PDB file of C-alpha atoms in Angstrom:
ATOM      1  CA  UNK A   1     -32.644   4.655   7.536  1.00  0.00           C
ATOM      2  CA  UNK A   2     -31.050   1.775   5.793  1.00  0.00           C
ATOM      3  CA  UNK A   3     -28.763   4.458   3.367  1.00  0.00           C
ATOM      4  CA  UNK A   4     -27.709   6.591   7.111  1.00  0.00           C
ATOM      5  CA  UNK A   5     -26.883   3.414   8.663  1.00  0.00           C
ATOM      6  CA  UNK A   6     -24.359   2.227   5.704  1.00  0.00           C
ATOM      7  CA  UNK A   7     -23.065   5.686   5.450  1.00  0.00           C
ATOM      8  CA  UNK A   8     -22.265   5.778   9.492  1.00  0.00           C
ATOM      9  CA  UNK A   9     -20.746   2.643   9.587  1.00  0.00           C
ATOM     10  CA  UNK A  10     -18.584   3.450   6.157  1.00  0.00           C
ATOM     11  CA  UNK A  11     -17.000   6.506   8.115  1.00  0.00           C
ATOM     12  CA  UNK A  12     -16.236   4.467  11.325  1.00  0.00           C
ATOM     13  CA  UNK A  13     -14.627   1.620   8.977  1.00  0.00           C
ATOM     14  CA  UNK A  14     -12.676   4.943   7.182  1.00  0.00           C
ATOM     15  CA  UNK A  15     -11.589   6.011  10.716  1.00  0.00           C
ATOM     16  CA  UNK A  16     -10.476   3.160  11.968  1.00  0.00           C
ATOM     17  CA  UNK A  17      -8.667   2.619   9.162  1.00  0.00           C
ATOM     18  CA  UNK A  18      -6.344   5.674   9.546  1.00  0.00           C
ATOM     19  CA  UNK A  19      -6.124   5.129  12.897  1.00  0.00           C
ATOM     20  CA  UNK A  20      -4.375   1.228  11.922  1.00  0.00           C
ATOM     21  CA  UNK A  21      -2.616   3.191   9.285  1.00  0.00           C
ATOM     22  CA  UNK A  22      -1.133   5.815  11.590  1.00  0.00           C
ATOM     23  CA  UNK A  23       0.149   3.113  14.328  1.00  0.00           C
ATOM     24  CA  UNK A  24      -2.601   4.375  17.054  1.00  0.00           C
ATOM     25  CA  UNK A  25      -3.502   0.821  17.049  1.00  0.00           C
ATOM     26  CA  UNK A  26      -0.886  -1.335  16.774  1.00  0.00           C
ATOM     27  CA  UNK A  27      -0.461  -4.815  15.534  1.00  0.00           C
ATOM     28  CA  UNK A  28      -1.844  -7.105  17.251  1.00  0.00           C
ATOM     29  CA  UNK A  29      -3.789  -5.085  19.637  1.00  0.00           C
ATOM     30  CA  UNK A  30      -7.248  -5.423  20.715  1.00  0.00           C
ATOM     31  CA  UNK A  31     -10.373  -3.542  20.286  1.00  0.00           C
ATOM     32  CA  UNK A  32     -11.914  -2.890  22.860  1.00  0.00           C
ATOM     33  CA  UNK A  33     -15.770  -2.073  21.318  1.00  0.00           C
ATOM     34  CA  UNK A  34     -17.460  -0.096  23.938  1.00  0.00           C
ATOM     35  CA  UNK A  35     -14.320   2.011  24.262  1.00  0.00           C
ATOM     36  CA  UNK A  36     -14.338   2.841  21.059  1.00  0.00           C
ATOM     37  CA  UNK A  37     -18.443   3.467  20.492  1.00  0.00           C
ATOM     38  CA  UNK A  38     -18.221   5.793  23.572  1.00  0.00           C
ATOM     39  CA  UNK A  39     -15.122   7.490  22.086  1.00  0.00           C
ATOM     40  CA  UNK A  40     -16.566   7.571  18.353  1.00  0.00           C
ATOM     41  CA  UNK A  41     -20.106   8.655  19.929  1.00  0.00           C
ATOM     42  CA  UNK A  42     -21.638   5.193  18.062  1.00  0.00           C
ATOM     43  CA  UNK A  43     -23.482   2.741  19.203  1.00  0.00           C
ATOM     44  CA  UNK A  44     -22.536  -1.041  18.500  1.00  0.00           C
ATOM     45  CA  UNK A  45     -24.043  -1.682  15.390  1.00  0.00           C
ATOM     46  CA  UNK A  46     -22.070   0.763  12.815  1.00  0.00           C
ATOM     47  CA  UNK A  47     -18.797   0.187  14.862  1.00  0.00           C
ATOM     48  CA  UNK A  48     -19.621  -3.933  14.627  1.00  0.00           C
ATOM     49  CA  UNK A  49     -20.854  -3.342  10.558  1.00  0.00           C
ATOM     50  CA  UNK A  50     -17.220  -1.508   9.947  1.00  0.00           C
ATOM     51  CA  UNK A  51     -15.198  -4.470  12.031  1.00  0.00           C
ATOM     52  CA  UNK A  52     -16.512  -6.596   9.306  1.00  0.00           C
ATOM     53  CA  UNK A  53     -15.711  -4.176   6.815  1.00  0.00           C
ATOM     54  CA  UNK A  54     -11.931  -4.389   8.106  1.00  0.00           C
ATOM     55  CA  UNK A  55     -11.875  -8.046   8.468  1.00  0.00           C
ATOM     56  CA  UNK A  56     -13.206  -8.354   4.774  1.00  0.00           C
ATOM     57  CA  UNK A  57      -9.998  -6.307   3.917  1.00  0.00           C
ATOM     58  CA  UNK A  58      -7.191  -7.980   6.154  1.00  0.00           C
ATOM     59  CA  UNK A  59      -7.028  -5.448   8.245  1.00  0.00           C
ATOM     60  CA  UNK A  60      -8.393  -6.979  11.446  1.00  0.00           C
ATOM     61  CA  UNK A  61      -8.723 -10.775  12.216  1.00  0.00           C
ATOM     62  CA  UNK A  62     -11.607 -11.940  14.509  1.00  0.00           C
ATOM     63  CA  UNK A  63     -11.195 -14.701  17.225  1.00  0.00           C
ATOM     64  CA  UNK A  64     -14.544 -16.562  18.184  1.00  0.00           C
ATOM     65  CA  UNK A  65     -15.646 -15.082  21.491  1.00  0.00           C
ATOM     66  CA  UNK A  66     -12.460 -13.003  21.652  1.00  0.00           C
ATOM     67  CA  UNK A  67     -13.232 -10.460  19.188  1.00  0.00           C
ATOM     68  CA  UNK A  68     -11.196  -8.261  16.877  1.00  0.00           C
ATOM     69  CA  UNK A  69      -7.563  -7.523  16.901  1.00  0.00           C
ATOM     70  CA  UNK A  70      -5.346  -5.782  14.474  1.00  0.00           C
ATOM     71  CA  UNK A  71      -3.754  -8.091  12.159  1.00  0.00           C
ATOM     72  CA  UNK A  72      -0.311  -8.691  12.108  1.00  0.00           C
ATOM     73  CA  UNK A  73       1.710  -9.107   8.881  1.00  0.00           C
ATOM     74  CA  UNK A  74       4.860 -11.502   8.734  1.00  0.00           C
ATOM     75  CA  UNK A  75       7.793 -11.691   6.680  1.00  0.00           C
ATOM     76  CA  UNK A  76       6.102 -14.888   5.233  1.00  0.00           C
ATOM     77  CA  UNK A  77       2.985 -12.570   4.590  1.00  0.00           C
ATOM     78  CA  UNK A  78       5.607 -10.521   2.577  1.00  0.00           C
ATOM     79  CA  UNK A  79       6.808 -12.951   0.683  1.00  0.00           C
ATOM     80  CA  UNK A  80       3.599 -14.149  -0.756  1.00  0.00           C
ATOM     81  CA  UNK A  81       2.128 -10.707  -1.167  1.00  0.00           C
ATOM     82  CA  UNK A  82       5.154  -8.924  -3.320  1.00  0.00           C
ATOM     83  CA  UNK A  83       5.449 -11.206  -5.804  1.00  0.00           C
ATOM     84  CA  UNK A  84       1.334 -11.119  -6.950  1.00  0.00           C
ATOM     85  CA  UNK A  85       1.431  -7.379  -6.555  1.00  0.00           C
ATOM     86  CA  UNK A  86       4.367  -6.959  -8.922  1.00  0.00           C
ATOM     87  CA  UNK A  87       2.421  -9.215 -11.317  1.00  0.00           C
ATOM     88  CA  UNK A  88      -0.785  -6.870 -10.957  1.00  0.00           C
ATOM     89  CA  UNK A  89       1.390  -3.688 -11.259  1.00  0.00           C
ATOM     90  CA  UNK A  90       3.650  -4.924 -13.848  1.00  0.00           C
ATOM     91  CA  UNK A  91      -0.119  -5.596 -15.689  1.00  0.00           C
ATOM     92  CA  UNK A  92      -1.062  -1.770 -15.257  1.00  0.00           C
ATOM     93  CA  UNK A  93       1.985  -0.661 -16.597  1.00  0.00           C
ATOM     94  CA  UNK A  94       1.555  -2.817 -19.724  1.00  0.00           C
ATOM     95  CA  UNK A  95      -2.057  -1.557 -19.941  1.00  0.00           C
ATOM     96  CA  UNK A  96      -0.866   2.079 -19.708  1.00  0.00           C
ATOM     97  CA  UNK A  97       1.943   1.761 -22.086  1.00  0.00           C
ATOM     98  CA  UNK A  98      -0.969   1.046 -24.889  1.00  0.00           C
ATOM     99  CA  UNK A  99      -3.953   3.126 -23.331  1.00  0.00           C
ATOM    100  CA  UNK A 100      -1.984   6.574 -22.405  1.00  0.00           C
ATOM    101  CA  UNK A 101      -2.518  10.131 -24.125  1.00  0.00           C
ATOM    102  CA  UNK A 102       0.299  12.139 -25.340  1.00  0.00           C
ATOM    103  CA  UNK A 103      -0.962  14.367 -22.298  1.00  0.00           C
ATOM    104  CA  UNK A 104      -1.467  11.624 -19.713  1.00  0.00           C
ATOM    105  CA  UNK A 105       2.570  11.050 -20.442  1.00  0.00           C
ATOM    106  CA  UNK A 106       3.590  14.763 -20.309  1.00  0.00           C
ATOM    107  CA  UNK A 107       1.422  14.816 -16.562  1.00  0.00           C
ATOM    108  CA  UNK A 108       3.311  11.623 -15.865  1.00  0.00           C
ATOM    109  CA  UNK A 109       6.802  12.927 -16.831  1.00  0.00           C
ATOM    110  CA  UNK A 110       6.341  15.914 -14.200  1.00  0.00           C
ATOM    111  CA  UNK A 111       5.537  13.619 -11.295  1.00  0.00           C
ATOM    112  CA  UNK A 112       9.109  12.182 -12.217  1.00  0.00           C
ATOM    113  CA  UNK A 113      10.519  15.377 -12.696  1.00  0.00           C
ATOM    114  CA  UNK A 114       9.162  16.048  -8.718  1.00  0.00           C
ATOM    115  CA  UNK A 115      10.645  12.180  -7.877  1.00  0.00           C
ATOM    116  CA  UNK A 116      14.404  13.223  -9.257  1.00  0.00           C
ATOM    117  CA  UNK A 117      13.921  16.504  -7.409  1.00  0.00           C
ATOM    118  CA  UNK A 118      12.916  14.785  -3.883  1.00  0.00           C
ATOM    119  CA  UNK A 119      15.452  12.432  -4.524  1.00  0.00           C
ATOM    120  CA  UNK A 120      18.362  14.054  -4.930  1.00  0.00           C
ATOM    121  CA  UNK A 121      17.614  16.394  -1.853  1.00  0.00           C
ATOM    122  CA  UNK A 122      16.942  12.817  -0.095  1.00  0.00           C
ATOM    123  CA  UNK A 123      13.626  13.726   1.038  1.00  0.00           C
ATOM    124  CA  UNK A 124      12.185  10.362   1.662  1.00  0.00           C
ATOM    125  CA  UNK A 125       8.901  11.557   2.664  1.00  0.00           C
ATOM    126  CA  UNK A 126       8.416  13.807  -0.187  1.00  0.00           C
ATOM    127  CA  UNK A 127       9.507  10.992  -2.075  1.00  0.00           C
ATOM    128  CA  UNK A 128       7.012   8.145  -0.835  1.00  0.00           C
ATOM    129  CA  UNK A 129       4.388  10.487  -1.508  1.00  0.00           C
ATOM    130  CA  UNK A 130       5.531  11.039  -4.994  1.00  0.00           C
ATOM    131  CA  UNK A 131       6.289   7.531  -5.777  1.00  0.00           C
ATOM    132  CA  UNK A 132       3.127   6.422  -4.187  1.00  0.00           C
ATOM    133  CA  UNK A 133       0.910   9.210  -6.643  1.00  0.00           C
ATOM    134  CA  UNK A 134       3.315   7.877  -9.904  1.00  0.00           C
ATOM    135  CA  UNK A 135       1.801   4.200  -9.061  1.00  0.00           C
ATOM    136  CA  UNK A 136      -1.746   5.257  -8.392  1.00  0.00           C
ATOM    137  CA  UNK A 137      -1.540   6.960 -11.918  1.00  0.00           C
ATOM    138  CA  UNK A 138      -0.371   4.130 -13.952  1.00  0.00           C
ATOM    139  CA  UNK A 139      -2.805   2.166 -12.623  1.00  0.00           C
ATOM    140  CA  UNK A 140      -5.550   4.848 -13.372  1.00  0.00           C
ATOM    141  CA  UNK A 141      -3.677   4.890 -16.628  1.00  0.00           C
ATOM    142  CA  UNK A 142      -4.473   0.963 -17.600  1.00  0.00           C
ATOM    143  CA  UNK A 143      -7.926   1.721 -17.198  1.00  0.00           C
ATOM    144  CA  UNK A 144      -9.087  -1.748 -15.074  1.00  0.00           C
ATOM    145  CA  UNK A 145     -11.097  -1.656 -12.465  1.00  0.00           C
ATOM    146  CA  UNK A 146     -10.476  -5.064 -11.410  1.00  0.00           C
ATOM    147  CA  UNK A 147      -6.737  -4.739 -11.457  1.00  0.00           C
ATOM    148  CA  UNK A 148      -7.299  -1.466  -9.871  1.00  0.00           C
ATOM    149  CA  UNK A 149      -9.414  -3.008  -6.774  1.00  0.00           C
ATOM    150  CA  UNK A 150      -7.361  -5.989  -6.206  1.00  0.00           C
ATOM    151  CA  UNK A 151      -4.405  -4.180  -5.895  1.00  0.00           C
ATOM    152  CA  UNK A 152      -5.962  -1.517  -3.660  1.00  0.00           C
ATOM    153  CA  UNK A 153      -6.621  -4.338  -1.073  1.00  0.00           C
ATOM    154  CA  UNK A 154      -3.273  -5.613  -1.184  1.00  0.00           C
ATOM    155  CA  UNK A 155      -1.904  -2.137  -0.534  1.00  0.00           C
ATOM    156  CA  UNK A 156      -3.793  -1.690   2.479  1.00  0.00           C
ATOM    157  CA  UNK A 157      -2.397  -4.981   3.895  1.00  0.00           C
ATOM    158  CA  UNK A 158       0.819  -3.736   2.963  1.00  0.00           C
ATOM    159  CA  UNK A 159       0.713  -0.364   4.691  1.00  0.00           C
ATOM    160  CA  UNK A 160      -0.055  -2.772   8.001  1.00  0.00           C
ATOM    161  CA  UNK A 161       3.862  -3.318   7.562  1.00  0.00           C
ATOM    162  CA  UNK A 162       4.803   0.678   7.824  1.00  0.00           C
ATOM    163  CA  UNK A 163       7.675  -0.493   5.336  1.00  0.00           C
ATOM    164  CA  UNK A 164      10.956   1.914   5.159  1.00  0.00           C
ATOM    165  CA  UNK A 165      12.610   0.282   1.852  1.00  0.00           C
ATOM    166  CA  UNK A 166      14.000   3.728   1.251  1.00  0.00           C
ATOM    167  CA  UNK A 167      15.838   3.455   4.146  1.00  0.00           C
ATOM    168  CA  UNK A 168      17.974   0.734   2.963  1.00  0.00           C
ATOM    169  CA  UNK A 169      21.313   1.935   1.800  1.00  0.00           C
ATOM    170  CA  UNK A 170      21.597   2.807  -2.041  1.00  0.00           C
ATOM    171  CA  UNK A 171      17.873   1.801  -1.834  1.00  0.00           C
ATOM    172  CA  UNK A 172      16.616   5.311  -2.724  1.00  0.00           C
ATOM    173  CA  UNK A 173      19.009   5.443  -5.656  1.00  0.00           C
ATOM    174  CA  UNK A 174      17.913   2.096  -6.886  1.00  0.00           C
ATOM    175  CA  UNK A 175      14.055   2.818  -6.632  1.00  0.00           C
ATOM    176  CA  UNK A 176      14.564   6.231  -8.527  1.00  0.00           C
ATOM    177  CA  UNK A 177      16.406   4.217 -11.352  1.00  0.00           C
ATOM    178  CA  UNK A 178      14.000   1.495 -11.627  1.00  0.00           C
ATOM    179  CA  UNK A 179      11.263   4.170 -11.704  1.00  0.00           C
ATOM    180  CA  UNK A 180      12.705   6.166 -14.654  1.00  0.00           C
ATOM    181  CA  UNK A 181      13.462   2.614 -16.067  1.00  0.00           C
ATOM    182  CA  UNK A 182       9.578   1.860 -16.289  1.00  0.00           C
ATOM    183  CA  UNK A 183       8.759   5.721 -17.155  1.00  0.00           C
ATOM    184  CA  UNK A 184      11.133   5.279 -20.764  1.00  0.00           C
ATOM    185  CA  UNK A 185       9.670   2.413 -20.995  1.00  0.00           C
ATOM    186  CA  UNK A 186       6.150   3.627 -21.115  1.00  0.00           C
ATOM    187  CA  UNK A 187       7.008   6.961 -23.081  1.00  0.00           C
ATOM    188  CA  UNK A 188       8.133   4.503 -25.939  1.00  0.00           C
ATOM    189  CA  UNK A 189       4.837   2.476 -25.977  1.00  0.00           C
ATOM    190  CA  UNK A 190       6.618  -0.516 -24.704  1.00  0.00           C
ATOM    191  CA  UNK A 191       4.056  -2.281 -23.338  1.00  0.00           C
ATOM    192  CA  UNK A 192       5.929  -5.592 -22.538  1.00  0.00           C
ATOM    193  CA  UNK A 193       8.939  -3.591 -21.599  1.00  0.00           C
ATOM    194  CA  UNK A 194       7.160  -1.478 -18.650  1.00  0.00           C
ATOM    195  CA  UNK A 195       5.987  -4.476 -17.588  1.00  0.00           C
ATOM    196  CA  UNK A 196       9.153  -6.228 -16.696  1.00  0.00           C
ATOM    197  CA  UNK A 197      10.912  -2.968 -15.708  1.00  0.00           C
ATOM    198  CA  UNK A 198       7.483  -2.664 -13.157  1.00  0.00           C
ATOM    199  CA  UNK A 199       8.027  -6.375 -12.176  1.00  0.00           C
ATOM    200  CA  UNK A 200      11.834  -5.845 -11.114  1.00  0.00           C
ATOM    201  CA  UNK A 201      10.772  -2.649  -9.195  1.00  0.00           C
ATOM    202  CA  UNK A 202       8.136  -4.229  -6.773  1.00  0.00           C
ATOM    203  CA  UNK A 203      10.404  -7.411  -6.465  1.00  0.00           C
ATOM    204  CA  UNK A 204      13.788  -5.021  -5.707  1.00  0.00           C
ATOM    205  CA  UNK A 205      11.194  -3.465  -2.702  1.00  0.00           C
ATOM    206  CA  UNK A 206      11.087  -6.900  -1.201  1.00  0.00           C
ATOM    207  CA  UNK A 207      14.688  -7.426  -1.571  1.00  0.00           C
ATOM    208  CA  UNK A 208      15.093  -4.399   0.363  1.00  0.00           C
ATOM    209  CA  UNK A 209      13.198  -4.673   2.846  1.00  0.00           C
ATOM    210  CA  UNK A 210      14.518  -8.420   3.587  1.00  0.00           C
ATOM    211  CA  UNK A 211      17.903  -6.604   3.928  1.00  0.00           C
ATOM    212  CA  UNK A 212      16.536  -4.174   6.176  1.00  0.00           C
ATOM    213  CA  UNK A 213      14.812  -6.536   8.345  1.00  0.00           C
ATOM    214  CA  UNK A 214      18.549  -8.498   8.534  1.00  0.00           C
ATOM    215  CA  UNK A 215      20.036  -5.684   9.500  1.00  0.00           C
ATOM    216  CA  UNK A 216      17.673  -4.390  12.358  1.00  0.00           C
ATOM    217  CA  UNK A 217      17.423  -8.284  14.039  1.00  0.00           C
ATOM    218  CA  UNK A 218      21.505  -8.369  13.586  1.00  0.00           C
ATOM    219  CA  UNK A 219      21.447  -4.892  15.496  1.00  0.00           C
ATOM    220  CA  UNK A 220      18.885  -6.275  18.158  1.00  0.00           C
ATOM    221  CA  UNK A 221      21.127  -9.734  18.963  1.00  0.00           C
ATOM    222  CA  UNK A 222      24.572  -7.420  19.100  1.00  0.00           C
TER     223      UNK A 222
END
């Protein structure tokens, strides 16, 4: 009974977690939980085992006799989060530049391949998907599970942003350089090398998205 239980309450937390991904609920909105056991078919116990699943991970804050909301993520929340994730990252890609097969490479070089392809037809969806499967393979590549988990939990607090850094102009021309720029790096076994090039990359996203962020309040106040 115990095992069903954990596995019923793992698929609400799994749903509700696209759900938060996909913008159905929104920042800061409340959950209503017998809304959402009659329209999940649960009763309160799984739904109230995956809210503290999703508070755990960031993704919902609880107020005392309130109850949960979706968190919200400030540009302060930004500022503090890019700069540890491009020390993690910029970690995996030094790990990968020492632990990758011939093979692992060649795989890697076709997801770039795909990246210059999407890029130059400006595909930015095609793109994010491609860039986000390049950075879940050099982390797979470094081999550390620890790495591996913490950034996974900073991602999903990220994705609470919906960021659009490609939508910055000359951003998607930037990001595509800076990728290649960490893919030569790792081809030559340059641990150190990937490392920084991985380290500018994450830190140019925040730049971007600061400049994007200017740009939408200056078009809000015109």
């Amino acid at each position: 009974m115990r095992v069903v239980l954990n596995s019923l309450h793992d698929e609400v937390a799994s749903r509700l977690r696209e759900r938060i991904f996909a913008g159905e609920l929104a920042p800061g909105s409340y959950l209503d939980e017998p809304a959402l056991c009659e329209a999940l078919g649960i009763s309160r116990t799984p739904l109230r085992e995956a809210l503290k699943v999703l508070t755990a991970e960031g993704l919902l804050r609880h107020e005392p006799r309130r109850g949960c909301f979706v968190a919200e993520i400030t540009e302060r929340d930004l500022d503090e989060i890019f700069p540890v994730i491009a020390l993690l990252e910029g970690r995996c890609a030094f790990e990968a530049a020492s632990n990758a097969s011939d093979a692992e490479l060649v795989a890697l070089e076709q997801l770039h391949d795909k990246l210059n392809r999407a890029a130059r037809a400006r595909r930015i969806n095609d793109y994010y998907a491609i860039n986000f499967a390049i950075h879940e393979a050099i982390i797979a590549l470094a081999d550390n599970r620890w790495l591996a988990q913490v950034i996974g939990d900073l991602r999903k607090i990220l994705k609470l942003a919906r960021l659009q850094q490609l939508h910055a102009p000359g951003r998607l021309e930037q990001s595509l350089s800076e990728h290649m720029a960490v893919f030569a790096a790792l081809k030559a076994r340059d641990a150190e090398g990937a490392e920084a090039a991985m380290r500018t990359h994450l830190t140019r996203q925040r730049v971007a998205l600061r400049e994007l962020a200017r740009q939408q309040k200056s078009r809000l106040s015109a």
